[in-house]
Short mmCIF file of C-alpha atoms and ligand atoms in Angstrom, two decimals:
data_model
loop_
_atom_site.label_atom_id
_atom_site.label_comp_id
_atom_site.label_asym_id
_atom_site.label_seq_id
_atom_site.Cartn_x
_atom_site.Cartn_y
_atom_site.Cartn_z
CA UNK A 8 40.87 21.81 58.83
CA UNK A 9 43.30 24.09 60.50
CA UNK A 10 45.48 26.58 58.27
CA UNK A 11 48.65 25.60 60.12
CA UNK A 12 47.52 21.89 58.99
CA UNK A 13 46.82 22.55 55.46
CA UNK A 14 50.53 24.38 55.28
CA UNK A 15 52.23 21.64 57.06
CA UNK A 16 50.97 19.30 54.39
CA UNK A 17 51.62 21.43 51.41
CA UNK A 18 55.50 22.19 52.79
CA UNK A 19 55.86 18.02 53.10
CA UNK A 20 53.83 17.07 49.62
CA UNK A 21 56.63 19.37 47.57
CA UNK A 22 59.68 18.28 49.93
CA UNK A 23 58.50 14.67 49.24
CA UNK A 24 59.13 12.46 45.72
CA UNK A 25 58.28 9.24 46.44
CA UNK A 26 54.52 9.17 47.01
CA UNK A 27 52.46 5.79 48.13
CA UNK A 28 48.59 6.51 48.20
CA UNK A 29 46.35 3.67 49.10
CA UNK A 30 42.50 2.96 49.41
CA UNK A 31 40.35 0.80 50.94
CA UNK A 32 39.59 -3.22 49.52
CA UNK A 33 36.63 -4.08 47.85
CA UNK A 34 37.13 -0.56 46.17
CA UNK A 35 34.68 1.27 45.02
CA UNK A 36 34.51 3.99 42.51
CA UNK A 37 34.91 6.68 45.47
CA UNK A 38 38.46 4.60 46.34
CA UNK A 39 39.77 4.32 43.11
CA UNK A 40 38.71 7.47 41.73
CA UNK A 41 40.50 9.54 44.82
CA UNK A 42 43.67 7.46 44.71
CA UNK A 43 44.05 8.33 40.58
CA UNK A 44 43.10 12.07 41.41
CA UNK A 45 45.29 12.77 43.50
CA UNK A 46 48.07 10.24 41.91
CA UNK A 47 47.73 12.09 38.67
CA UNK A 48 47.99 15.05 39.97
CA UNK A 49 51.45 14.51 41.65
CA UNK A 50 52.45 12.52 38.34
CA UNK A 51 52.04 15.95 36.75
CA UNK A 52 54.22 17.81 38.79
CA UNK A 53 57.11 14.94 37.78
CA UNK A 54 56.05 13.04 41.27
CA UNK A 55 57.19 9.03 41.36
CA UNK A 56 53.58 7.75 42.58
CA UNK A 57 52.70 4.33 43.56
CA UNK A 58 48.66 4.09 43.43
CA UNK A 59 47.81 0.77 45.77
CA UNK A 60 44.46 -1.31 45.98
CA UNK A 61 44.65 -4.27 47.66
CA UNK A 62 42.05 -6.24 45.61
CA UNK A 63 43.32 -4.51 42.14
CA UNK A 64 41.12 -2.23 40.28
CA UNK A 65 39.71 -4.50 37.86
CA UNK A 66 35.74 -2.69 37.95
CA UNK A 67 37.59 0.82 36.90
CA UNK A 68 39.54 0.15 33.18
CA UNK A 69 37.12 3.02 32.33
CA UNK A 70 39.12 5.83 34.86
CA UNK A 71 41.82 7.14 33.50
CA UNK A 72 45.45 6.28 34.89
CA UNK A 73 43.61 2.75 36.61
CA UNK A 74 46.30 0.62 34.11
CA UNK A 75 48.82 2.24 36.47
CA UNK A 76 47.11 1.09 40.12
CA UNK A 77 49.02 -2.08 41.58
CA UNK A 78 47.76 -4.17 44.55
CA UNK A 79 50.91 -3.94 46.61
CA UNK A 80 53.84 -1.05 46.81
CA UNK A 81 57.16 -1.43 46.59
CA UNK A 82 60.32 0.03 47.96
CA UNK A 83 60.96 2.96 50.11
CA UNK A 84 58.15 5.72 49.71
CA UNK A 85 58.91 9.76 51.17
CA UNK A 86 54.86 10.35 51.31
CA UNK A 87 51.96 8.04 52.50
CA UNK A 88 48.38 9.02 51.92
CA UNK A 89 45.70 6.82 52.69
CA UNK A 90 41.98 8.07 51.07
CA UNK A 91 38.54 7.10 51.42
CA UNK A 92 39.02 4.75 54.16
CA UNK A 93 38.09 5.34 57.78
CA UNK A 94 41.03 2.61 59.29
CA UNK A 95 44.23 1.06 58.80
CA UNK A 96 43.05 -2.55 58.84
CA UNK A 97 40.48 -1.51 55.86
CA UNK A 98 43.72 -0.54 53.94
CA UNK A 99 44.47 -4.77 53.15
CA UNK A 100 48.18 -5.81 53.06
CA UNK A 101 49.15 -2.16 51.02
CA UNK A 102 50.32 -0.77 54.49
CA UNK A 103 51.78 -3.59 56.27
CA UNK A 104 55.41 -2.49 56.87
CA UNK A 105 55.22 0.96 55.82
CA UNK A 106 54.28 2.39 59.84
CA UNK A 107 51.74 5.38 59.89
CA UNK A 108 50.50 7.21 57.20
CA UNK A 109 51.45 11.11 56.59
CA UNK A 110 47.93 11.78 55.27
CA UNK A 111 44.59 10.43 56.15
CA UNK A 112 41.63 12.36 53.78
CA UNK A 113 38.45 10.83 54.23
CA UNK A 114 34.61 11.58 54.58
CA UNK A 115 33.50 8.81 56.71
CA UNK A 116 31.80 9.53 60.25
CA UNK A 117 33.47 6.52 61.83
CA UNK A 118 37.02 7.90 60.74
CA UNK A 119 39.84 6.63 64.01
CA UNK A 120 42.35 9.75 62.80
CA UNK A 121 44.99 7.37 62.17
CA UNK A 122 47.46 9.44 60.22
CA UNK A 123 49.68 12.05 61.37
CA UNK A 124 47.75 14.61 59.27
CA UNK A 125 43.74 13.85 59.11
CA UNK A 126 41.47 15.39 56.63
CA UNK A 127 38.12 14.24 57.67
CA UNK A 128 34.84 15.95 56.30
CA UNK A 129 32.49 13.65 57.19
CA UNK A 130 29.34 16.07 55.71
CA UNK A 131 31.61 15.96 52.10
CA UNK A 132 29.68 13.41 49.67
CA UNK A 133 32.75 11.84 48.45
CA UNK A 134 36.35 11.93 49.30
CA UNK A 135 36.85 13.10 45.43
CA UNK A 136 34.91 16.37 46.77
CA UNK A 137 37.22 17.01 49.36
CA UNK A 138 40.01 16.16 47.41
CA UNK A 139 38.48 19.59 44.65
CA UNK A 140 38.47 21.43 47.68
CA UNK A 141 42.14 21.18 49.24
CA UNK A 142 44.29 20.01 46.11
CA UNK A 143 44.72 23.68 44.94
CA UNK A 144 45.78 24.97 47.80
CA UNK A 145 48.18 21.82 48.56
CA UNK A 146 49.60 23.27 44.76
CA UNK A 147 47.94 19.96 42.43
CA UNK A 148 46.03 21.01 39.78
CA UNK A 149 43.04 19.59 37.77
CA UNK A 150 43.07 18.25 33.98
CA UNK A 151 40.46 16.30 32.13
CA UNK A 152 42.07 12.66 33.33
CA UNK A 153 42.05 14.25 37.17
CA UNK A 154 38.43 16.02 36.86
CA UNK A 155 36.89 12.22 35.27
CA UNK A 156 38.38 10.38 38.36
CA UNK A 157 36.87 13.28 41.05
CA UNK A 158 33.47 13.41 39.35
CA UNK A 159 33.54 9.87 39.44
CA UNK A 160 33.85 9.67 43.23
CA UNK A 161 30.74 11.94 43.64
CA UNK A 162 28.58 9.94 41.01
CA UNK A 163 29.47 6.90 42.57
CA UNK A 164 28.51 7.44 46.55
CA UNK A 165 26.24 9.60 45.88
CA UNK A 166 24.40 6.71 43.51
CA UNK A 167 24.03 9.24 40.83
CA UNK A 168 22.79 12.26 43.02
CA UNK A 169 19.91 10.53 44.65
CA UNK A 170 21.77 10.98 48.32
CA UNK A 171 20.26 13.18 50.71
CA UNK A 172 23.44 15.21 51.41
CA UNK A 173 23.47 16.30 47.47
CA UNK A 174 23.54 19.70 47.61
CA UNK A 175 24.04 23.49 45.87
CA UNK A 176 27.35 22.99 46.64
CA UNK A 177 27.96 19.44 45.17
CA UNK A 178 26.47 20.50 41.93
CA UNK A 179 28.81 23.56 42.05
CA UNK A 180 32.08 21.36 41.98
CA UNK A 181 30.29 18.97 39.62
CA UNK A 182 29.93 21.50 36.83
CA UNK A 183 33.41 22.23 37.41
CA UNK A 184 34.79 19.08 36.99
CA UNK A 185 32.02 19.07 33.50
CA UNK A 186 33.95 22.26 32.59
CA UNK A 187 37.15 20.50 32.77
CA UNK A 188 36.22 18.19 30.29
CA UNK A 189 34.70 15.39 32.54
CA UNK A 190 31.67 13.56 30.78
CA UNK A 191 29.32 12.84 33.14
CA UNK A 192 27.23 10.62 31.00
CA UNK A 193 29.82 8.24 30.24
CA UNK A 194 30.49 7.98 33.75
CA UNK A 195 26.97 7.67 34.99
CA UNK A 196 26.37 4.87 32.48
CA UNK A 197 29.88 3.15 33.20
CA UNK A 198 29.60 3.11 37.09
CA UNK A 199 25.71 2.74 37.46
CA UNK A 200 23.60 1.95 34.52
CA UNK A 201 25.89 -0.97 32.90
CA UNK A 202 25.76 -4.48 34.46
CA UNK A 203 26.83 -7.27 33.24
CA UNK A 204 24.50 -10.34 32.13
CA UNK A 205 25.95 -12.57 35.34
CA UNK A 206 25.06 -9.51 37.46
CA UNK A 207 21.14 -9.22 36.83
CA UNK A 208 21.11 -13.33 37.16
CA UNK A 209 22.76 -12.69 40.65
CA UNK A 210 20.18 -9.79 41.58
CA UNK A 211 17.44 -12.28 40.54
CA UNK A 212 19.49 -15.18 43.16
CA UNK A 213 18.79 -12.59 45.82
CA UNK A 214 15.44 -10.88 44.97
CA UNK A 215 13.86 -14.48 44.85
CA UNK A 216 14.89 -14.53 48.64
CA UNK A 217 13.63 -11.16 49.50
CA UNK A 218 12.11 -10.64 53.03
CA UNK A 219 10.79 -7.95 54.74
CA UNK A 220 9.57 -7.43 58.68
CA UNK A 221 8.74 -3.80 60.32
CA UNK A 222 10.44 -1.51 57.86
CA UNK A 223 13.27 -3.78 57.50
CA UNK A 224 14.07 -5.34 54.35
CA UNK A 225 17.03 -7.91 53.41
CA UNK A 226 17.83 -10.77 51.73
CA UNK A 227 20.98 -12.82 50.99
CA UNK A 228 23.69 -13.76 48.52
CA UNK A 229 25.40 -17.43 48.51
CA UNK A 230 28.26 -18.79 47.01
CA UNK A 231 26.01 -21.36 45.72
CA UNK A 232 24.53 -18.80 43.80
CA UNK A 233 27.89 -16.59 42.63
CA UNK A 234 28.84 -20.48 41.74
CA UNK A 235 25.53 -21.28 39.41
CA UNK A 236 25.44 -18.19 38.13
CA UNK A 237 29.10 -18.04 36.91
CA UNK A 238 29.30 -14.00 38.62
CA UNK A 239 32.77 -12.96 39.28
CA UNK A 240 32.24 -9.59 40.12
CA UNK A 241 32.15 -7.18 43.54
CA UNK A 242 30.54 -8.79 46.70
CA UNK A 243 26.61 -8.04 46.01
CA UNK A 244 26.50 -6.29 42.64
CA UNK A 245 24.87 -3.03 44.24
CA UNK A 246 21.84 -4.74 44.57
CA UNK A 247 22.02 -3.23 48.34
CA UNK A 248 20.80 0.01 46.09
CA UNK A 249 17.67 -1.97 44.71
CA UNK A 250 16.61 -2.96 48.09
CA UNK A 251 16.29 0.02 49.62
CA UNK A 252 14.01 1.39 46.64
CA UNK A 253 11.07 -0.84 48.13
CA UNK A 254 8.83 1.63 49.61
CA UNK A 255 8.31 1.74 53.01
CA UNK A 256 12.19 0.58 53.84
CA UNK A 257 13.61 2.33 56.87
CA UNK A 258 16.77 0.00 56.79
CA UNK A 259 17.75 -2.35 53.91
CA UNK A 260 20.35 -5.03 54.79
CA UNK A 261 22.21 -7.99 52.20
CA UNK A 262 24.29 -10.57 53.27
CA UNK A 263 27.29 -11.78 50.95
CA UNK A 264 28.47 -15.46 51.73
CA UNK A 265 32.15 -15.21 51.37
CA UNK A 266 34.75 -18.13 51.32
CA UNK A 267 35.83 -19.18 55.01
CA UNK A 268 32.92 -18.76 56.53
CA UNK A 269 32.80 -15.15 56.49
CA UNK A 270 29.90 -12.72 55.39
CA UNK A 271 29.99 -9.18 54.56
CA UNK A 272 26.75 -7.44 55.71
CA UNK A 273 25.79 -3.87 54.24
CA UNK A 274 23.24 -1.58 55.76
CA UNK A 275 20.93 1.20 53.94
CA UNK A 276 18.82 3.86 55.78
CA UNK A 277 16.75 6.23 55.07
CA UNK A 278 17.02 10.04 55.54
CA UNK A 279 17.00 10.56 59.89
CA UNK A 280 18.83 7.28 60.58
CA UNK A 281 21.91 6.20 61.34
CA UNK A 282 23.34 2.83 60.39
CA UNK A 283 27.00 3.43 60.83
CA UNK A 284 27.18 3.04 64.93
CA UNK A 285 26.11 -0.08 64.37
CA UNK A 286 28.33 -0.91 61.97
CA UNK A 287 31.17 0.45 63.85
CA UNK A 288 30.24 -1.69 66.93
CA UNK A 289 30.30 -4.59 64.77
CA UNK A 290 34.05 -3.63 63.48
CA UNK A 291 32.65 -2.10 60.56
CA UNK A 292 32.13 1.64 59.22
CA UNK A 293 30.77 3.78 56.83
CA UNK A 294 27.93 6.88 56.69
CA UNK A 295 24.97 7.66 58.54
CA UNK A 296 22.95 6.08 55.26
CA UNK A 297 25.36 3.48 54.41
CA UNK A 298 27.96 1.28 55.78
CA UNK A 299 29.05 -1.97 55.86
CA UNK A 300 31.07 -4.75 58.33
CA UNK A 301 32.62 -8.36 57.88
CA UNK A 302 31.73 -10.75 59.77
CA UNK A 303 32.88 -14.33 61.10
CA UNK A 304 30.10 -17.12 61.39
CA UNK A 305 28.23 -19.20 58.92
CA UNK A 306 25.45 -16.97 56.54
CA UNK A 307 22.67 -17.84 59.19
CA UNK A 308 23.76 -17.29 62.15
CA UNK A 309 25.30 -14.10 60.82
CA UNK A 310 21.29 -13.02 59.54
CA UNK A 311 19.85 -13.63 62.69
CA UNK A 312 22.48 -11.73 65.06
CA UNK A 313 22.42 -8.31 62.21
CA UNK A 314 18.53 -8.47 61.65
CA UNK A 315 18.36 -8.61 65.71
CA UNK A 316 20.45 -5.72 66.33
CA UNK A 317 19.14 -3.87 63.31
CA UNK A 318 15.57 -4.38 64.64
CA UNK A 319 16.39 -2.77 67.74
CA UNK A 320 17.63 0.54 65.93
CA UNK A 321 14.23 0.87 65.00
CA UNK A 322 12.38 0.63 67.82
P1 5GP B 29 29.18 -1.03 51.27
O1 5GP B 29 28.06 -1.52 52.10
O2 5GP B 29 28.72 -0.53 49.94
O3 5GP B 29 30.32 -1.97 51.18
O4 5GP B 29 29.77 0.22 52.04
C1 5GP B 29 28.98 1.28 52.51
C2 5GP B 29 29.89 2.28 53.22
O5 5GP B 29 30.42 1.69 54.40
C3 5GP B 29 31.09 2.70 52.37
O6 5GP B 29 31.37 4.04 52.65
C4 5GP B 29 32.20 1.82 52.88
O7 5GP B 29 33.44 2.46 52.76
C5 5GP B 29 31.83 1.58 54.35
N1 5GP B 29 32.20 0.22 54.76
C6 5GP B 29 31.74 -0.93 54.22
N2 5GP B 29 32.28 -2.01 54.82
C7 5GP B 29 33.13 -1.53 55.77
C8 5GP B 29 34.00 -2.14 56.71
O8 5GP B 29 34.12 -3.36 56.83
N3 5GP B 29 34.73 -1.30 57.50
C9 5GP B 29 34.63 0.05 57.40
N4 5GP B 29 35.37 0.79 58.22
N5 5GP B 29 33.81 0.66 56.54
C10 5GP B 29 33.06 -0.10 55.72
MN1 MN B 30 33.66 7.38 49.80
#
């Protein structure tokens, strides 16, 4: 990021006191741990701070400060920073009526630039990474609450480390957020070892419908089976994760049923390929190794247009 940039946004985060910072819906740990980092932060230098998700932050009661996120703002705001999410439509209803945001800071390849300042790293793990990197100098400093929320981020899309952009580096800021007090057992067990009961008898919905054709491996999710199975939790569990452990997989796809005819596809690739072009063309986004889209059409149809287009990435 430019110098001139990084002063510009300093001089207009201490003019401002009424901050809104938003993430993307369907949050994930990445979202929600970036909005609280930074919203903590300015809470601590006596900042009013509105922290928005859209669908609620109901997965993260263990981060610190998440009692405090609300799914919609409220009022006038001096300071809008959007995190973690690559465009305004991914924001939900949080920025409808509140024009373009000051501050975009995100990691994601397909980023559009939509804010008037735009702090995109897309080789940065996690947004909480970039958010260690620039929050000193933009004067916001770290405590244990803060350093649990970044380390969080980095756990979480980086699935525990196992991410082929892990680096020197990433373990560098990792230990620092440790040193700050962050426990990075707790967090690995909250945000990837725990599931709940419902969750595994989901997993086992979709692993009984596991297929697999030229390096490609998918299955799907129904209603029917969130229904049966009484699971109330995020679209597919993770289990996205457990496909693309079968060995072999160049690209691991699931499809989520969702209400109204819609379906929510996610892609996995391995290290060399790219998955989020295609995802992009398909009004989605994400990473070169992950990223996701919604779609319009019944479950079917859905399978056979993604698994077409997929299959052609790999030829
Ligand atoms: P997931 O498949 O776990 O939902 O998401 C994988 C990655 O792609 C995440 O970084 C996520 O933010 C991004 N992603 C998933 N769905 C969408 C989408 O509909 N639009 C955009 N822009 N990005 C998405
Ligand atoms: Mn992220």
């Amino acid at each position: 990021m430019k110098t001139k940039d990084n002063l510009k946004i300093t001089t207009k985060i201490k003019a401002s006191e009424r901050f809104l910072i938003l993430s993307h819906v369907r949050p994930d740990a990445d979202a929600a741990g970036s909005v609280l980092g930074l919203g903590l932060a300015l809470k601590n230098l006596g900042k009013q701070v509105q922290m928005v998700l859209s669908d609620g932050a109901a997965n993260f009661s263990y981060l610190p400060g998440s009692e405090g996120i609300t799914r919609s703002p409220e009022g006038d705001v001096d300071m809008i920073v959007v995190v973690d999410c690559s465009d305004p439509h991914r924001v939900g209803e949080g920025l409808s009526g509140y024009g373009q945001p000051d501050l975009v800071v995100d990691h994601h390849k397909t980023n559009v630039q939509f804010g008037k300042f735009n702090v995109v790293e897309p080789d940065q793990v996690a947004t909480t990474a970039i958010l260690f990197d620039h929050m000193p100098t933009w004067g916001l400093g770290f405590d244990l609450g803060i350093a649990t929320c970044l380390l969080s981020g980095i756990v979480g899309d980086t699935i525990g480390f196992r991410t082929p952009n892990v680096n020197s580096e990433v373990m560098r800021k990792t230990a620092a957020l440790m040193d700050l007090g962050a426990n990075l057992t707790d967090i690995y067990q909250e945000e990837l070892v725990l599931k709940t009961f419902e969750s595994l008898r989901y997993w086992g919905a979709g692993l009984g419908r596991l297929e697999r054709k030229n390096g490609l491996v998918w299955t799907s999710l129904t209603l029917a089976d969130r229904q049966e199975i009484g699971y109330a939790g995020n679209d597919d569990a993770d289990l996205v994760n457990v496909l693309s452990s079968v060995k072999g997989t160049a690209i691991a796809l699931i499809f989520v049923e969702q209400p109204q005819d819609k379906v929510k596809v996610s892609w996995r690739a391995k290290p060399g390929l790219d998955v989020s072009e295609i995802a992009f063309k398909f009004g989605g986004g994400g990473h070169a190794a992950a990223a996701g889209a919604d779609f319009e059409g019944s479950l079917e149809s859905i399978k056979q247009i993604v698994i077409q287009a997929t299959q052609k990435l790999l030829e």
